[in-house]
PDB file of N, CA, C and O in Angstrom, chain B, residues numbered from 101:
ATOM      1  N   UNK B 101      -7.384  -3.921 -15.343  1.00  0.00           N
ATOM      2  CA  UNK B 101      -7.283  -4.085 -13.898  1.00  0.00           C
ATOM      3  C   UNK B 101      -8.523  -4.820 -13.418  1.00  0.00           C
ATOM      4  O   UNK B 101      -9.637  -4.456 -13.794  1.00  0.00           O
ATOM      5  N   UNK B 102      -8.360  -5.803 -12.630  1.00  0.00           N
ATOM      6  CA  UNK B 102      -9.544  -6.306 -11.905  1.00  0.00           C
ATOM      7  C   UNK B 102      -9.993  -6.432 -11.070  1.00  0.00           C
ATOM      8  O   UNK B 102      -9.098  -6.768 -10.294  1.00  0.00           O
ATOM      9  N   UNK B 103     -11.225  -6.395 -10.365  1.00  0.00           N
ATOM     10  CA  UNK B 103     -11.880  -5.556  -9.773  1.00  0.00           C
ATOM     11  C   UNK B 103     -10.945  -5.890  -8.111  1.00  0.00           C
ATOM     12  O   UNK B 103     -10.901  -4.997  -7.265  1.00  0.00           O
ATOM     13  N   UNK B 104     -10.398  -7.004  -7.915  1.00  0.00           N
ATOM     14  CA  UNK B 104      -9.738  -7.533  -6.623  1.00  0.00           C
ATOM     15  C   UNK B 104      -8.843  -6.499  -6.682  1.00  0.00           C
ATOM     16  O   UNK B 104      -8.849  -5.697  -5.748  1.00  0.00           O
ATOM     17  N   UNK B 105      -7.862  -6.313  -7.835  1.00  0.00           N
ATOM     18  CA  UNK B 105      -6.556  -5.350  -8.328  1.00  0.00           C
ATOM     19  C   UNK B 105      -7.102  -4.027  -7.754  1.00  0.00           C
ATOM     20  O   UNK B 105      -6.563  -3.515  -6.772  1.00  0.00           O
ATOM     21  N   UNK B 106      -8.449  -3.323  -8.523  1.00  0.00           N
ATOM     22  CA  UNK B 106      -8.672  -1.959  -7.987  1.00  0.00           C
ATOM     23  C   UNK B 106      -9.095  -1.615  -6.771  1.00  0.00           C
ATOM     24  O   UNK B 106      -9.051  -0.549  -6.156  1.00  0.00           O
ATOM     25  N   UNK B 107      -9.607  -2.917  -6.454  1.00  0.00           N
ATOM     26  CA  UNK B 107     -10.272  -2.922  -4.453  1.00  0.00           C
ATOM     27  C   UNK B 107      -8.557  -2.662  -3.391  1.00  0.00           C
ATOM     28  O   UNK B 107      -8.353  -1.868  -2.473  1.00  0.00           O
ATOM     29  N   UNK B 108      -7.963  -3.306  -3.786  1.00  0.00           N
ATOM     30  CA  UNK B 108      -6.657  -3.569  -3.266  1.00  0.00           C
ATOM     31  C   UNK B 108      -5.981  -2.197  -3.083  1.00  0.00           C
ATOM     32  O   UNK B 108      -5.662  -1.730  -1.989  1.00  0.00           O
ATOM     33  N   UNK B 109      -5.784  -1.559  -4.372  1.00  0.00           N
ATOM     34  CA  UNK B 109      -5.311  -0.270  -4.703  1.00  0.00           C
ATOM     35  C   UNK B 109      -6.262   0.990  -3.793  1.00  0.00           C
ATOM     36  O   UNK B 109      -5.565   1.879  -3.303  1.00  0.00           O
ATOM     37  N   UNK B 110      -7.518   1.075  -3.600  1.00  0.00           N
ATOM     38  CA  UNK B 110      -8.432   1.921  -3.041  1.00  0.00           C
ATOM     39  C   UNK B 110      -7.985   1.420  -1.535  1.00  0.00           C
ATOM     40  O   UNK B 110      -7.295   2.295  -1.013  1.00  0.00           O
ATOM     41  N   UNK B 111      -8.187   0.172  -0.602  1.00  0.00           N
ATOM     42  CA  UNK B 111      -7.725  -0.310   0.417  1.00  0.00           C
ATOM     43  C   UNK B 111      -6.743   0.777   0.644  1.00  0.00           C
ATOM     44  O   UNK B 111      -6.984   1.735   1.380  1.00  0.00           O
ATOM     45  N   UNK B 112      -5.380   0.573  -0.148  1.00  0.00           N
ATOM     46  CA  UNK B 112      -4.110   1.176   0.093  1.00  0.00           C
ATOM     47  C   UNK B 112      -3.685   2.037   0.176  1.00  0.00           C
ATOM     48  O   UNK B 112      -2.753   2.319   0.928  1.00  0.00           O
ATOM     49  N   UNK B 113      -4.591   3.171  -1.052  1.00  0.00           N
ATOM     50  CA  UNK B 113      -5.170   4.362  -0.665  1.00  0.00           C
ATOM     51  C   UNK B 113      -5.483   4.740   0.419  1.00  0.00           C
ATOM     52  O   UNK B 113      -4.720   5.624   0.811  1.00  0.00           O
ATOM     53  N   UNK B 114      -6.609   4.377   1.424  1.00  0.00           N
ATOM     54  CA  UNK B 114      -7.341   4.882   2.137  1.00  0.00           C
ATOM     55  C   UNK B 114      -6.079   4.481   3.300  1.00  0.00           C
ATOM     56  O   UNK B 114      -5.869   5.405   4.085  1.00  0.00           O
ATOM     57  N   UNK B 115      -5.029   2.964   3.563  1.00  0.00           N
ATOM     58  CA  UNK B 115      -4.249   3.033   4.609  1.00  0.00           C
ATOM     59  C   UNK B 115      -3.397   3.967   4.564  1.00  0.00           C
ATOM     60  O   UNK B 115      -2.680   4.102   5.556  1.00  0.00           O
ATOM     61  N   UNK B 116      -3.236   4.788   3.535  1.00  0.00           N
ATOM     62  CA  UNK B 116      -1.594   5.751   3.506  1.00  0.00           C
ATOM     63  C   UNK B 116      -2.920   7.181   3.917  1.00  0.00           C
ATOM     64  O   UNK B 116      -2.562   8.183   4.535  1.00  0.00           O
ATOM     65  N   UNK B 117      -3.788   7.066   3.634  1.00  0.00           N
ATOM     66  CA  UNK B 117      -4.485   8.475   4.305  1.00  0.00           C
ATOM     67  C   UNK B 117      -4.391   8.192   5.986  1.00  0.00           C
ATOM     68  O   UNK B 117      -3.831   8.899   6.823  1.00  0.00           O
ATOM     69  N   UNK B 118      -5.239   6.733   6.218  1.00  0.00           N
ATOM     70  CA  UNK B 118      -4.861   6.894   7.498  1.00  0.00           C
ATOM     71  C   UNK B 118      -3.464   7.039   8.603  1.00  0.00           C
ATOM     72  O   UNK B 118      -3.472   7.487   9.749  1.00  0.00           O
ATOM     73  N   UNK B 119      -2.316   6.498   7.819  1.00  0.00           N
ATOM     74  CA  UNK B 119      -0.987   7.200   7.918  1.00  0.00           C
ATOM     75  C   UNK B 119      -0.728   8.349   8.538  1.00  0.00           C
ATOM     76  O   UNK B 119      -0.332   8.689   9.653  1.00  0.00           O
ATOM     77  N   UNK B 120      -1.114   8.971   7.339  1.00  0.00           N
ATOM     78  CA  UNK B 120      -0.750  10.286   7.201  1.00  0.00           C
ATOM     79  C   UNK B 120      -2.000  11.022   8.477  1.00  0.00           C
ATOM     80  O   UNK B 120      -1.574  11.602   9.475  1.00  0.00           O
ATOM     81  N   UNK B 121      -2.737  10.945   8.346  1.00  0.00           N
ATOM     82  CA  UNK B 121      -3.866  11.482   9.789  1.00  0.00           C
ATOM     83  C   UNK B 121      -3.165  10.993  11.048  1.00  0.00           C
ATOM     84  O   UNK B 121      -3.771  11.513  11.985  1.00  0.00           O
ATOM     85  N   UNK B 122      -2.145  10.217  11.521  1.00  0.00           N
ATOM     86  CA  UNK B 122      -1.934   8.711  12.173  1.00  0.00           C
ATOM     87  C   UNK B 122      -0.633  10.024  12.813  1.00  0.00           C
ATOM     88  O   UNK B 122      -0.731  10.924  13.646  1.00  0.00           O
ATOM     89  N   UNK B 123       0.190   9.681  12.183  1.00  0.00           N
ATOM     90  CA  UNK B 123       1.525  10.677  12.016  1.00  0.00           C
ATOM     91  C   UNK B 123       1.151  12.422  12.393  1.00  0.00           C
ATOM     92  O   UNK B 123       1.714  13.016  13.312  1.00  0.00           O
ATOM     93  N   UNK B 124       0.498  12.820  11.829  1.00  0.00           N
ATOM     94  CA  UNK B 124      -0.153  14.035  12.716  1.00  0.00           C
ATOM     95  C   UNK B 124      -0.259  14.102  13.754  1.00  0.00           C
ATOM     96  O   UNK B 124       0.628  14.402  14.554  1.00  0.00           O
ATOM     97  N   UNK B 125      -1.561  13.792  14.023  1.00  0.00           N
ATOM     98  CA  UNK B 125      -1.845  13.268  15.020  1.00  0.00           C
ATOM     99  C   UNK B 125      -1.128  13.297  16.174  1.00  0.00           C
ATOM    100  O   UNK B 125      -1.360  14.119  17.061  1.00  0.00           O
ATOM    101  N   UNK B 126       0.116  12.093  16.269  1.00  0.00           N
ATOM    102  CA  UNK B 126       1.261  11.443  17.097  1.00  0.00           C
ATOM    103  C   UNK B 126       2.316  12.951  17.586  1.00  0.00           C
ATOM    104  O   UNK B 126       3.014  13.101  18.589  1.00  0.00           O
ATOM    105  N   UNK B 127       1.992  14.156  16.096  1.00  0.00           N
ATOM    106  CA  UNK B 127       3.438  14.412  16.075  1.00  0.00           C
ATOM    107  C   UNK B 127       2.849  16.048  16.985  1.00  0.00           C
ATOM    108  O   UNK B 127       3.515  16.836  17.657  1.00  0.00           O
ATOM    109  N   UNK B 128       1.519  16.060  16.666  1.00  0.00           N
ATOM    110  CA  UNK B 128       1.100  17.160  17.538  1.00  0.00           C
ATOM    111  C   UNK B 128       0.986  16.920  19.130  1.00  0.00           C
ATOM    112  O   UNK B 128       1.347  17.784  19.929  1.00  0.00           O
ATOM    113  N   UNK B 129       0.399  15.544  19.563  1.00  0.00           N
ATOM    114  CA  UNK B 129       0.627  15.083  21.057  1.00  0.00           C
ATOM    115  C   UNK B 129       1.740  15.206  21.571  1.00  0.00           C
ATOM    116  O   UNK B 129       1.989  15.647  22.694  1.00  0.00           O
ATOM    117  N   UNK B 130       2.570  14.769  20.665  1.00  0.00           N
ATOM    118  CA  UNK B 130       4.270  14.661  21.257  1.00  0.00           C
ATOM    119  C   UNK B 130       4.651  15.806  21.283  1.00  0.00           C
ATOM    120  O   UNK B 130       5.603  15.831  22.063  1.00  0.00           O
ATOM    121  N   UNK B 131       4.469  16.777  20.886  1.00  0.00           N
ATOM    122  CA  UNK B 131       4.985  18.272  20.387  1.00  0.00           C
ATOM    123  C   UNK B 131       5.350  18.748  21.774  1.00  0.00           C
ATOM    124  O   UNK B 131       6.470  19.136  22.104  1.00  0.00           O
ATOM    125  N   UNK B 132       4.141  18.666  22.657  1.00  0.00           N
ATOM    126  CA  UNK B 132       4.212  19.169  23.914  1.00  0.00           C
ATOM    127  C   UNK B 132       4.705  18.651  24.966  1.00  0.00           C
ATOM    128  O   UNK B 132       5.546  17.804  24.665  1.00  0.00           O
ATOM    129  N   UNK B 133       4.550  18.787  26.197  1.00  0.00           N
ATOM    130  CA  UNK B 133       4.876  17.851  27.977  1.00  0.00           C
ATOM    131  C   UNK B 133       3.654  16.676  27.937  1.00  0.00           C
ATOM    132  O   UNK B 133       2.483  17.038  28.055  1.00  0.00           O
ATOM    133  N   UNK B 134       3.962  15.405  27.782  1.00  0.00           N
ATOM    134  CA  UNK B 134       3.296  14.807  28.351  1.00  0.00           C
ATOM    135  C   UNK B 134       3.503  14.263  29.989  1.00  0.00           C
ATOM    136  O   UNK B 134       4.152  13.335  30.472  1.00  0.00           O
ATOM    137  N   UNK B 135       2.473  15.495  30.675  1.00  0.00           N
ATOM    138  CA  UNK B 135       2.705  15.879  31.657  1.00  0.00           C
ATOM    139  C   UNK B 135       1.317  14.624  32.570  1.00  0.00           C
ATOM    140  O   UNK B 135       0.943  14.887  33.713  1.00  0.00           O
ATOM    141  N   UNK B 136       0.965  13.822  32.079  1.00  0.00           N
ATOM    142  CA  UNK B 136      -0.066  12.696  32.646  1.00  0.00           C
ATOM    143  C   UNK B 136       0.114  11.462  32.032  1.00  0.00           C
ATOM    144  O   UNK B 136       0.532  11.401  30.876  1.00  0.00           O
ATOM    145  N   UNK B 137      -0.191  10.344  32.767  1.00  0.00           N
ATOM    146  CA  UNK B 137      -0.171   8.662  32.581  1.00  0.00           C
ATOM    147  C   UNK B 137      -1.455   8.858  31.013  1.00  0.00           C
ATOM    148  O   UNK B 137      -1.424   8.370  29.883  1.00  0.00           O
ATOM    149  N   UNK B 138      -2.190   9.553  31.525  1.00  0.00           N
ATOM    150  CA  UNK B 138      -3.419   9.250  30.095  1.00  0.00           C
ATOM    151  C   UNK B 138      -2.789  10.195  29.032  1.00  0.00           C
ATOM    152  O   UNK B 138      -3.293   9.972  27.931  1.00  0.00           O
ATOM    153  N   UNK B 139      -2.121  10.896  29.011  1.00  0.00           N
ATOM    154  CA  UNK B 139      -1.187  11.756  27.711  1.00  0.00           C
ATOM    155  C   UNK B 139      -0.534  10.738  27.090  1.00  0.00           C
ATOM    156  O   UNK B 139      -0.738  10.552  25.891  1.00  0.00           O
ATOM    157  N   UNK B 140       0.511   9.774  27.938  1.00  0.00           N
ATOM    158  CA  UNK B 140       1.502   9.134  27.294  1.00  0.00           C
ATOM    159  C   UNK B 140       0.794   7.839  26.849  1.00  0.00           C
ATOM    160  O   UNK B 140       0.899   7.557  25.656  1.00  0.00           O
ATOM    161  N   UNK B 141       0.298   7.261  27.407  1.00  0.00           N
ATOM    162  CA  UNK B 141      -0.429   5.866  26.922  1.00  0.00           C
ATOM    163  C   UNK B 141      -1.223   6.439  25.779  1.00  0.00           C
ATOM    164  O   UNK B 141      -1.449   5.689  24.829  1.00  0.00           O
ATOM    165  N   UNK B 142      -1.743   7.864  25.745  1.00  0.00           N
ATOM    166  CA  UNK B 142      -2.456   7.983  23.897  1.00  0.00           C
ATOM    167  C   UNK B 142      -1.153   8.200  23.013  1.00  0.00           C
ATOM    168  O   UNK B 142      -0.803   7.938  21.862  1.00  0.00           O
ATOM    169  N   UNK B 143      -0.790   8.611  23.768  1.00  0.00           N
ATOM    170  CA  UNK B 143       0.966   8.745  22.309  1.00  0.00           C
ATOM    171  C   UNK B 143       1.241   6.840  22.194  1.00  0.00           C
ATOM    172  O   UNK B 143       1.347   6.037  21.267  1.00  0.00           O
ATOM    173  N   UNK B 144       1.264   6.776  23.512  1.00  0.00           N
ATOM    174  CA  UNK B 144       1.572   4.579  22.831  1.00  0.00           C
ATOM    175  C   UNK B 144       0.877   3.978  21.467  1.00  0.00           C
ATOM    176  O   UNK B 144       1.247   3.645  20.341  1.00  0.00           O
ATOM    177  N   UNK B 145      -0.698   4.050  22.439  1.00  0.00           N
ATOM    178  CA  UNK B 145      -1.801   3.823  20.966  1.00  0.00           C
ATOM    179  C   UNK B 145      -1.532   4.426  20.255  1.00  0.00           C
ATOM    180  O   UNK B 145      -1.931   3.868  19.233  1.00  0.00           O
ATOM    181  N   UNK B 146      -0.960   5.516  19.928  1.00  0.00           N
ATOM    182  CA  UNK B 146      -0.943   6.362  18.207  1.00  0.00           C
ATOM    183  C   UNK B 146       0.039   5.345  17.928  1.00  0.00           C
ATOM    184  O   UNK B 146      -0.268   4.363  17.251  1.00  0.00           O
ATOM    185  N   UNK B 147       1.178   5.500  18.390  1.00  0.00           N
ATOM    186  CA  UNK B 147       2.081   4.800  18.382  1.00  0.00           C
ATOM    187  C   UNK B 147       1.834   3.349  17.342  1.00  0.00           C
ATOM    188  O   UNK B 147       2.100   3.100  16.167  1.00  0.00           O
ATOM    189  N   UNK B 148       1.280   2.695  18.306  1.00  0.00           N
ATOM    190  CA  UNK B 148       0.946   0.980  17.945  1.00  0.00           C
ATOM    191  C   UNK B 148      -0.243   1.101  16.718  1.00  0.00           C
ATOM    192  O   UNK B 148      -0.248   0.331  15.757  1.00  0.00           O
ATOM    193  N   UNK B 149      -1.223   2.163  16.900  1.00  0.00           N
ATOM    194  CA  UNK B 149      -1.921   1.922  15.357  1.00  0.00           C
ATOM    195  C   UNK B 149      -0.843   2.788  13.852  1.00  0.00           C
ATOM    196  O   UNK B 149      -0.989   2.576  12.649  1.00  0.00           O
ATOM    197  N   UNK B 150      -0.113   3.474  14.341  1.00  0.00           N
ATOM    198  CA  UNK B 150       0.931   3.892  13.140  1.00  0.00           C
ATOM    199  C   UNK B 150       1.314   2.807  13.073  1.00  0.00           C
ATOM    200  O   UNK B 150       0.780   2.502  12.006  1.00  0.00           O
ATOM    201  N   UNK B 151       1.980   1.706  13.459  1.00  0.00           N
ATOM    202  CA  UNK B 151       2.960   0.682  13.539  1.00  0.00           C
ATOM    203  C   UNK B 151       1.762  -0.629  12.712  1.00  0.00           C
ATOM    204  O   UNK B 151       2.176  -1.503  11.951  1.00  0.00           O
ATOM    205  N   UNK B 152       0.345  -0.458  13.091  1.00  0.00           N
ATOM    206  CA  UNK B 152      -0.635  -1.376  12.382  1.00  0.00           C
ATOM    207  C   UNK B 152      -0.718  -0.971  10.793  1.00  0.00           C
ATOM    208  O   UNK B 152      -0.629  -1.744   9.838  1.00  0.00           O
ATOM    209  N   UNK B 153      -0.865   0.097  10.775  1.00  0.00           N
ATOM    210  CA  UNK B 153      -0.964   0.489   9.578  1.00  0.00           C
ATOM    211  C   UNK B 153       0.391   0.885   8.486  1.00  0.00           C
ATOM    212  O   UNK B 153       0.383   1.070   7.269  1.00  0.00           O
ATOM    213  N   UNK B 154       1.549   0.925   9.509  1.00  0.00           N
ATOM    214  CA  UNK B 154       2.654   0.477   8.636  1.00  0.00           C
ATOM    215  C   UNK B 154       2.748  -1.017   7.999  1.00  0.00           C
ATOM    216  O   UNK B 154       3.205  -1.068   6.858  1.00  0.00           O
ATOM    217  N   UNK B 155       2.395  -2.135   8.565  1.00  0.00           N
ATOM    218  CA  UNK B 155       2.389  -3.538   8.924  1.00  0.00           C
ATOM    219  C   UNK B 155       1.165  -4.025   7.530  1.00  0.00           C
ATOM    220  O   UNK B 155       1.278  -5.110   6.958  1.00  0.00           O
ATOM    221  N   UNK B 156       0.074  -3.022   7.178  1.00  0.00           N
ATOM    222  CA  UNK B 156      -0.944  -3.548   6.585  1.00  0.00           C
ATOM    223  C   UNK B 156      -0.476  -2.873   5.044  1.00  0.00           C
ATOM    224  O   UNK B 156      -0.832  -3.450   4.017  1.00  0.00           O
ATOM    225  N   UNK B 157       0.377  -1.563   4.977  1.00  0.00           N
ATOM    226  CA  UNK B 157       0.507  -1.188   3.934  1.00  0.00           C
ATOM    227  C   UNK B 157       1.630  -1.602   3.179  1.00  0.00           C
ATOM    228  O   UNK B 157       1.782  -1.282   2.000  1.00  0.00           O
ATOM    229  N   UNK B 158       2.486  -2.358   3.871  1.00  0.00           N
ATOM    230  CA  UNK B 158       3.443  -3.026   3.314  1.00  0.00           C
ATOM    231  C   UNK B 158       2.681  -4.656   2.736  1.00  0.00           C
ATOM    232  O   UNK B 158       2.943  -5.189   1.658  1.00  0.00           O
ATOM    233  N   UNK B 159       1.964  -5.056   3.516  1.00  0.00           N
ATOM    234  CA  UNK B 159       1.340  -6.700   3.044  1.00  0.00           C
ATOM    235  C   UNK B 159       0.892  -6.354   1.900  1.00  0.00           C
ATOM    236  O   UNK B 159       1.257  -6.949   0.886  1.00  0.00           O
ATOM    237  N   UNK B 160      -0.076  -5.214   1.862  1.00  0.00           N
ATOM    238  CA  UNK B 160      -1.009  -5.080   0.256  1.00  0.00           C
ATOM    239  C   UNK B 160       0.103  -4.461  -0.479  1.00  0.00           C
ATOM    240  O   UNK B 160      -0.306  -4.573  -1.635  1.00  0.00           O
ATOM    241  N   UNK B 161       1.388  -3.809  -0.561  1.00  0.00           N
ATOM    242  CA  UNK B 161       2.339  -3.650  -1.505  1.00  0.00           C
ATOM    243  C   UNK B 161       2.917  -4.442  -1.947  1.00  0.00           C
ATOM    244  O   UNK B 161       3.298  -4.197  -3.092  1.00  0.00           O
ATOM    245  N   UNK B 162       3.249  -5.564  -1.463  1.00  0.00           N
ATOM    246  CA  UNK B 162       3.917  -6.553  -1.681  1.00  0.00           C
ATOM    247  C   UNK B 162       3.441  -7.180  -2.970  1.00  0.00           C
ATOM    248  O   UNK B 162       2.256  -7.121  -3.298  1.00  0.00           O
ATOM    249  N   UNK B 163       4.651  -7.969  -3.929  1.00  0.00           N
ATOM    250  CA  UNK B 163       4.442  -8.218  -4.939  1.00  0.00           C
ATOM    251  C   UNK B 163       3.340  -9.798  -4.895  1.00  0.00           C
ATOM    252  O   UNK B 163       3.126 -10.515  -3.918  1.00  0.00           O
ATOM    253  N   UNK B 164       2.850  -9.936  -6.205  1.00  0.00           N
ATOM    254  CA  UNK B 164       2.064 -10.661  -5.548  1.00  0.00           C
ATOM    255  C   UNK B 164       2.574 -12.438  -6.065  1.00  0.00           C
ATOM    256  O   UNK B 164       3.024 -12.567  -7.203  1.00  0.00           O
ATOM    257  N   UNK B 165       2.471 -13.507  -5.287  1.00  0.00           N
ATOM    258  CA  UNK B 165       3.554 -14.220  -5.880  1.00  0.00           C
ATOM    259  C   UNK B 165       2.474 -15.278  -6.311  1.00  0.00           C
ATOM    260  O   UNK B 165       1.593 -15.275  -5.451  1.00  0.00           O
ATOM    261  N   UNK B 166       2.211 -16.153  -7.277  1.00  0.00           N
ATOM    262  CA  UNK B 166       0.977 -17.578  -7.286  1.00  0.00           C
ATOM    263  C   UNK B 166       1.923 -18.627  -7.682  1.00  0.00           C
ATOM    264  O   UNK B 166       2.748 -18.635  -8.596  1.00  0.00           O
ATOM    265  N   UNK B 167       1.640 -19.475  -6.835  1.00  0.00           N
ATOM    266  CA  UNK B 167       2.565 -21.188  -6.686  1.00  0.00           C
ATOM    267  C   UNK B 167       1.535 -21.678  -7.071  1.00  0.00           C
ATOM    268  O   UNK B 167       0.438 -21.593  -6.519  1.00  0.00           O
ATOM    269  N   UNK B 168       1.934 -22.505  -8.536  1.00  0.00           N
ATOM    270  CA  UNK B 168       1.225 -23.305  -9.183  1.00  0.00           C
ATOM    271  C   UNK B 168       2.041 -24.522  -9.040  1.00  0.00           C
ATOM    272  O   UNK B 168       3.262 -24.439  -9.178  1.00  0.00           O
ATOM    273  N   UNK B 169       1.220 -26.145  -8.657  1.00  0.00           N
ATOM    274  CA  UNK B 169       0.882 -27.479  -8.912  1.00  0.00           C
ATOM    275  C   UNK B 169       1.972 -27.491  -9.698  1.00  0.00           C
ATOM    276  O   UNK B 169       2.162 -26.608 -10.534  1.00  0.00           O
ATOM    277  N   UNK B 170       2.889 -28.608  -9.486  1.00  0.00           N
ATOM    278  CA  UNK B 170       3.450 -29.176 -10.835  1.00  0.00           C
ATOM    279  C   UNK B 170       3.041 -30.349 -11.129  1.00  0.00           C
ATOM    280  O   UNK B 170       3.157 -31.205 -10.252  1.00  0.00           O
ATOM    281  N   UNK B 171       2.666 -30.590 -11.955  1.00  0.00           N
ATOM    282  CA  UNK B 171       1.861 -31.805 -12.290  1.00  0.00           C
ATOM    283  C   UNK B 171       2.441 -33.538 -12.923  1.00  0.00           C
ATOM    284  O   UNK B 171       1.932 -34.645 -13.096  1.00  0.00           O
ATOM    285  N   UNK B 172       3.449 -33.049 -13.052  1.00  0.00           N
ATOM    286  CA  UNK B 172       4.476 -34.049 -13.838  1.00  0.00           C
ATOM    287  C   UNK B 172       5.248 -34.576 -12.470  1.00  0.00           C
ATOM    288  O   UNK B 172       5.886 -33.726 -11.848  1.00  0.00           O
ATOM    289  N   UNK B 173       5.228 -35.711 -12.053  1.00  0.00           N
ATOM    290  CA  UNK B 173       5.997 -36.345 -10.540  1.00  0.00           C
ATOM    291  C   UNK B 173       7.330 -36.877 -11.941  1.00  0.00           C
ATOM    292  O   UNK B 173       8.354 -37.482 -11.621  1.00  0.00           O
TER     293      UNK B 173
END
């Protein structure tokens, strides 16, 4: 594995922790009355950074593809 490979993998790691803290989080706010304008706009932001960090853990999963030059016209 090289060292880009294991940086990548630790990255991806640490986005599925923040996930998972992310999703908590969201699911304990929501649990209750959001009974104020500043209750619901923090459920949005949880919202939109779950949705960032869905967005970042799918890019670094993704297979990885290299387009090589053909050299012969």
């Amino acid at each position: 594995v090289c060292s880009s490979d294991l940086e990548r993998v630790q990255i991806l790691a640490g986005l599925q922790r923040r996930w998972v803290q992310l999703c908590k989080e969201l699911q304990e706010h929501t649990s209750g009355a959001m009974e104020s304008n500043g209750a619901w706009l923090h459920a949005k932001q949880l919202e939109q950074q779950v949705s960032q960090v869905e967005t970042d853990i799918a890019s670094l999963s993704a297979a990885k593809v290299m387009v090589t030059a053909d050299t012969q016209a």
